[in-house]
Coordinates of C-alpha atoms in Angstrom, one line a residue:
M1 CA -123.4 50.2 -9.1
T2 CA -125.0 46.7 -8.5
Q3 CA -124.4 44.3 -5.4
A4 CA -123.2 41.7 -8.1
S5 CA -120.6 44.0 -9.8
I6 CA -119.5 44.9 -6.2
S7 CA -118.8 41.5 -5.5
D8 CA -117.1 40.6 -8.6
T9 CA -114.6 43.4 -8.2
A10 CA -113.7 42.5 -4.5
I11 CA -113.1 39.0 -5.4
A12 CA -110.9 40.0 -8.6
S13 CA -109.2 42.5 -6.0
R14 CA -108.8 39.5 -3.7
S15 CA -107.3 37.0 -6.3
A16 CA -104.9 39.5 -8.4
P17 CA -101.2 39.4 -7.1
P18 CA -100.1 42.0 -4.8
D19 CA -98.2 43.9 -7.7
A20 CA -101.0 44.0 -9.7
R21 CA -103.0 45.5 -7.3
S22 CA -100.4 47.9 -6.3
G23 CA -99.5 49.0 -9.7
F24 CA -95.6 48.1 -9.0
R25 CA -94.0 44.9 -10.8
L26 CA -90.7 43.9 -10.2
P27 CA -88.4 43.9 -13.1
T28 CA -87.8 40.2 -13.5
H29 CA -87.5 40.0 -17.0
W30 CA -83.8 41.9 -16.3
L31 CA -82.6 39.2 -14.3
G32 CA -81.5 37.2 -17.0
V33 CA -79.3 39.8 -18.5
A34 CA -78.3 41.4 -14.9
P35 CA -75.0 39.2 -15.0
F36 CA -73.8 40.3 -18.3
F37 CA -74.1 44.1 -17.3
I38 CA -72.7 43.6 -14.0
F39 CA -69.7 41.8 -15.5
A40 CA -69.5 44.7 -18.0
L41 CA -69.4 47.4 -15.0
M42 CA -67.3 45.6 -12.7
F43 CA -64.3 44.4 -15.8
L44 CA -64.7 46.8 -18.6
I45 CA -66.6 50.3 -17.8
L46 CA -65.2 50.7 -14.7
P47 CA -61.4 50.1 -15.3
T48 CA -61.6 52.0 -18.6
L49 CA -62.8 54.8 -16.3
Y50 CA -60.0 54.4 -14.0
L51 CA -57.5 54.2 -17.0
V52 CA -58.7 57.5 -18.5
V53 CA -59.1 59.4 -15.1
G54 CA -55.2 58.1 -14.3
A55 CA -54.0 59.2 -17.7
F56 CA -54.7 62.6 -16.6
Q57 CA -53.1 62.7 -13.1
N58 CA -49.9 62.6 -11.9
D59 CA -48.5 60.7 -8.7
Q60 CA -49.8 63.5 -6.3
G61 CA -53.2 63.0 -7.7
Q62 CA -53.3 66.6 -9.9
Y63 CA -54.7 66.5 -13.1
T64 CA -52.1 67.3 -15.9
L65 CA -51.6 66.7 -19.4
D66 CA -47.8 65.8 -19.0
N67 CA -48.9 62.1 -19.5
I68 CA -50.7 62.7 -22.6
R69 CA -48.0 64.9 -24.0
Q70 CA -45.1 62.1 -23.4
L71 CA -46.9 60.2 -25.8
F72 CA -46.1 62.5 -28.4
I73 CA -42.5 63.6 -27.5
D74 CA -41.2 60.6 -26.3
K75 CA -39.4 58.7 -29.4
S76 CA -39.4 55.1 -28.0
I77 CA -43.3 55.4 -27.4
R78 CA -44.0 56.7 -31.0
D79 CA -41.9 53.7 -32.4
A80 CA -43.9 51.3 -30.4
Y81 CA -47.0 52.5 -31.7
W82 CA -45.8 52.4 -35.1
V83 CA -44.5 49.0 -34.7
S84 CA -47.8 48.2 -33.4
I85 CA -49.8 49.6 -36.1
K86 CA -47.4 47.9 -38.7
I87 CA -47.9 44.6 -36.9
S88 CA -51.7 45.2 -36.7
F89 CA -52.1 46.4 -40.0
W90 CA -50.1 43.5 -42.1
S91 CA -52.0 40.5 -39.5
A92 CA -55.0 41.8 -40.3
T93 CA -54.8 42.5 -44.2
V94 CA -53.1 39.4 -45.1
G95 CA -55.2 37.3 -42.3
A96 CA -58.2 39.1 -44.2
F97 CA -57.3 38.2 -48.0
I98 CA -56.2 34.7 -46.7
G99 CA -59.5 34.1 -44.7
L100 CA -61.4 35.5 -47.3
A101 CA -60.2 33.1 -50.3
M102 CA -60.5 30.2 -47.5
A103 CA -64.2 31.3 -46.9
I104 CA -65.2 31.6 -50.4
A105 CA -63.7 28.2 -51.1
I106 CA -65.7 26.2 -48.3
V107 CA -68.7 28.1 -49.1
R108 CA -68.9 28.6 -52.9
G109 CA -66.4 26.3 -53.9
G110 CA -68.2 23.0 -54.5
L111 CA -66.4 21.3 -51.6
P112 CA -68.0 18.4 -49.6
A113 CA -70.2 19.7 -46.7
W114 CA -67.9 17.9 -44.2
V115 CA -64.9 20.7 -45.3
R116 CA -67.2 23.4 -44.3
S117 CA -68.3 21.8 -40.8
S118 CA -64.8 21.1 -39.7
T119 CA -63.2 24.1 -41.1
M120 CA -65.8 26.2 -39.2
T121 CA -65.3 24.2 -36.2
F122 CA -61.6 24.9 -36.4
S123 CA -62.1 28.6 -36.9
G124 CA -64.0 29.1 -33.7
V125 CA -61.5 27.2 -31.5
A126 CA -58.3 28.7 -33.3
S127 CA -59.7 32.3 -33.4
N128 CA -59.5 32.1 -29.2
F129 CA -56.5 30.4 -29.2
A130 CA -53.9 33.0 -28.3
G131 CA -51.4 33.8 -25.1
V132 CA -48.5 31.4 -23.6
P133 CA -49.7 27.9 -25.8
L134 CA -49.7 30.0 -29.1
A135 CA -46.2 31.5 -28.5
F136 CA -44.9 28.2 -27.4
A137 CA -46.6 26.1 -30.1
F138 CA -44.9 28.3 -32.6
L139 CA -41.6 28.5 -30.7
A140 CA -41.6 24.8 -30.8
T141 CA -42.4 24.7 -34.7
L142 CA -40.1 27.6 -36.0
G143 CA -37.6 28.3 -33.2
R144 CA -34.1 27.5 -33.4
L145 CA -34.5 24.2 -32.2
G146 CA -38.2 23.6 -33.4
L147 CA -39.5 20.7 -35.1
V148 CA -39.9 22.5 -38.6
T149 CA -36.3 24.2 -38.4
V150 CA -34.6 20.7 -37.5
L151 CA -36.0 19.0 -40.3
L152 CA -35.1 21.7 -42.8
R153 CA -31.6 21.9 -41.5
G154 CA -31.7 17.9 -41.9
I155 CA -32.0 18.4 -45.4
G156 CA -29.6 21.2 -45.6
I157 CA -31.9 24.0 -45.5
D158 CA -31.1 26.4 -42.4
I159 CA -33.5 28.9 -42.5
Y160 CA -32.0 30.8 -39.5
A161 CA -28.5 30.9 -41.7
L162 CA -30.7 32.7 -44.5
G163 CA -32.0 35.4 -42.1
F164 CA -35.1 34.1 -41.0
N165 CA -35.5 35.3 -37.3
V166 CA -39.0 34.2 -35.7
L167 CA -38.4 36.7 -32.6
T168 CA -39.0 39.7 -35.1
S169 CA -42.1 41.9 -36.1
W170 CA -42.6 39.5 -39.0
G171 CA -42.6 36.7 -37.0
L172 CA -45.2 37.9 -34.8
I173 CA -47.1 38.8 -37.7
I174 CA -46.8 35.1 -38.6
V175 CA -48.0 34.0 -34.9
Y176 CA -51.1 36.7 -35.0
L177 CA -52.2 35.1 -38.5
F178 CA -53.0 31.9 -36.6
F179 CA -56.4 33.5 -35.2
Q180 CA -56.6 36.5 -37.3
I181 CA -57.3 33.9 -40.3
P182 CA -59.7 31.8 -38.5
L183 CA -61.4 35.1 -36.9
M184 CA -62.0 36.0 -40.5
I185 CA -63.6 33.0 -41.6
V186 CA -65.9 33.1 -39.1
I187 CA -67.1 36.7 -39.5
I188 CA -67.1 37.2 -43.5
T189 CA -68.7 33.5 -43.7
P190 CA -72.5 34.9 -42.8
A191 CA -71.6 37.6 -45.5
I192 CA -70.9 35.1 -48.5
D193 CA -73.9 33.0 -47.4
G194 CA -76.1 36.2 -48.3
L195 CA -75.0 36.3 -51.6
K196 CA -78.2 34.9 -53.5
R197 CA -78.2 32.7 -56.3
E198 CA -80.6 34.6 -58.3
W199 CA -78.1 37.4 -58.6
G200 CA -75.8 35.1 -60.3
E201 CA -78.5 33.5 -62.3
A202 CA -79.8 37.3 -63.2
A203 CA -76.2 38.5 -64.3
A204 CA -76.1 35.4 -66.5
T205 CA -79.3 36.0 -68.2
L206 CA -78.1 39.5 -68.9
G207 CA -75.1 38.1 -70.5
A208 CA -72.5 39.3 -67.9
T209 CA -69.3 37.1 -67.4
T210 CA -68.0 35.7 -64.3
W211 CA -65.7 38.2 -63.7
Q212 CA -68.3 41.2 -64.6
Y213 CA -70.5 39.4 -62.1
W214 CA -68.0 39.7 -59.2
R215 CA -66.7 43.2 -60.2
M216 CA -70.4 44.1 -60.0
V217 CA -72.3 42.4 -57.8
V218 CA -69.9 40.3 -55.5
I219 CA -67.3 42.7 -54.7
P220 CA -69.7 45.8 -54.0
V221 CA -71.7 43.8 -51.7
L222 CA -69.0 42.1 -49.7
W223 CA -66.9 45.2 -49.6
P224 CA -68.4 46.7 -46.7
S225 CA -68.3 43.5 -44.4
F226 CA -64.6 42.9 -45.8
L227 CA -63.4 46.3 -44.6
G228 CA -65.1 45.9 -41.3
T229 CA -63.8 43.0 -40.7
V230 CA -60.5 44.2 -41.5
I231 CA -60.6 47.2 -38.9
L232 CA -61.7 44.3 -36.5
L233 CA -58.7 42.3 -37.1
F234 CA -56.5 45.4 -36.6
A235 CA -58.0 46.0 -33.5
N236 CA -57.9 42.5 -32.0
S237 CA -53.9 42.1 -33.0
F238 CA -53.5 45.8 -31.6
G239 CA -54.6 45.0 -28.2
A240 CA -52.9 41.7 -27.8
I241 CA -50.2 41.1 -25.2
A242 CA -50.3 37.8 -23.8
T243 CA -49.0 36.6 -27.2
A244 CA -46.6 39.3 -27.8
Y245 CA -44.9 38.9 -24.2
A246 CA -44.9 35.3 -23.9
F247 CA -43.5 35.0 -27.6
T248 CA -40.9 37.9 -27.4
G249 CA -40.7 39.1 -23.8
S250 CA -39.6 42.4 -23.8
S251 CA -37.2 42.7 -27.1
L252 CA -40.2 43.8 -29.1
N253 CA -41.2 47.5 -28.8
I254 CA -44.7 47.4 -29.1
V255 CA -47.1 49.5 -27.2
P256 CA -48.6 46.5 -25.2
I257 CA -45.4 45.3 -24.0
K258 CA -44.4 48.9 -23.1
L259 CA -47.7 49.6 -21.2
Y260 CA -46.8 46.4 -19.3
A261 CA -43.4 47.5 -18.5
Q262 CA -44.9 50.8 -17.1
I263 CA -46.9 49.2 -14.9
R264 CA -45.4 46.4 -13.8
G265 CA -41.7 46.7 -14.5
D266 CA -39.0 47.1 -12.2
V267 CA -37.0 49.9 -14.1
L268 CA -39.7 51.5 -16.2
H269 CA -42.2 52.0 -13.3
N270 CA -44.5 54.8 -14.1
P271 CA -48.0 53.8 -13.4
H272 CA -49.7 57.0 -14.7
L273 CA -47.6 56.7 -18.2
G274 CA -49.1 53.4 -18.4
Y275 CA -52.3 54.6 -18.0
A276 CA -51.7 57.2 -20.6
L277 CA -50.4 54.4 -23.1
A278 CA -53.6 52.5 -22.3
F279 CA -55.9 55.5 -23.3
G280 CA -53.9 55.6 -26.5
M281 CA -54.8 52.1 -27.1
I282 CA -58.2 52.6 -26.2
V283 CA -58.5 55.5 -28.7
V284 CA -57.0 53.7 -31.6
T285 CA -59.2 50.4 -31.0
G286 CA -62.6 52.6 -30.0
L287 CA -62.0 54.4 -33.8
A288 CA -61.5 51.2 -34.8
N289 CA -64.6 49.3 -33.8
I290 CA -66.4 52.6 -34.7
F291 CA -65.7 52.2 -38.2
Y292 CA -66.2 48.6 -37.8
I293 CA -69.8 49.1 -36.7
W294 CA -70.5 51.6 -39.3
F295 CA -69.1 49.2 -42.0
R296 CA -70.9 46.4 -40.4
T297 CA -74.7 48.3 -40.7
R298 CA -73.9 49.1 -44.3
S299 CA -73.3 45.3 -45.2
E300 CA -76.2 44.1 -42.9
R301 CA -78.9 45.1 -45.5
W302 CA -77.6 42.7 -48.0
L303 CA -77.6 40.1 -45.4
K304 CA -81.4 40.3 -44.5

């Protein structure tokens, strides 16, 4: 090795940063996502593991299957799951069809551009509007002394005398539709945008009618996205507790309210049974999300 090459090597070694000389580099590129992983670990992963372990323990800390067995033999718990599934199914199905119709109207209905922008803005806000404010809004609107109820009574229509009661399963479904429909619009709109105009032109060139185009092209393309979104809406309403509890209190027998009563209630205080209820909810919502991811993966090939 010549004197010049030795000198160049020494200069490069002195000018290189310490990490480069030692072969070790701090993973600074992970710092940007570190808050996300810390948040997920502290508020999602660890609490979920705590619930799962607690579901298989008794008050003495011994492992048992009694809590899980109670989910199947206790009639009130079975009824709570059935009512929750029914409410989630109908709110997801009705919300999905209404949201799909609205999304098609604003994307391909020939409406002015400001209609789409304002609808998407409202949907982004309304899809996250829940809890006590939403429950109060509906009670102030459709309660026994609500604005709409009083106005209808003034023209001789008493909806409560006709059998309507907002504090029922169907009343809760109506409340859930307030955020289910906007959520459907937000999720399904990109799938509708993915429908290429060339497909319609090609179908028309081949002599297909509008109904044939929708039946053979549009519906098969949108079907995976639609089913995936319905499942996501189901999981969204199945795990909602703030809106249901603020709206109906403890009068409605659904799983989130029964879970709250088991963990925080003064009479029905059985934390480990509450953990088992939460574990059952995790299983249901987990399966729903797995199916959603599967349908979403199938639909993404049409959105590229």
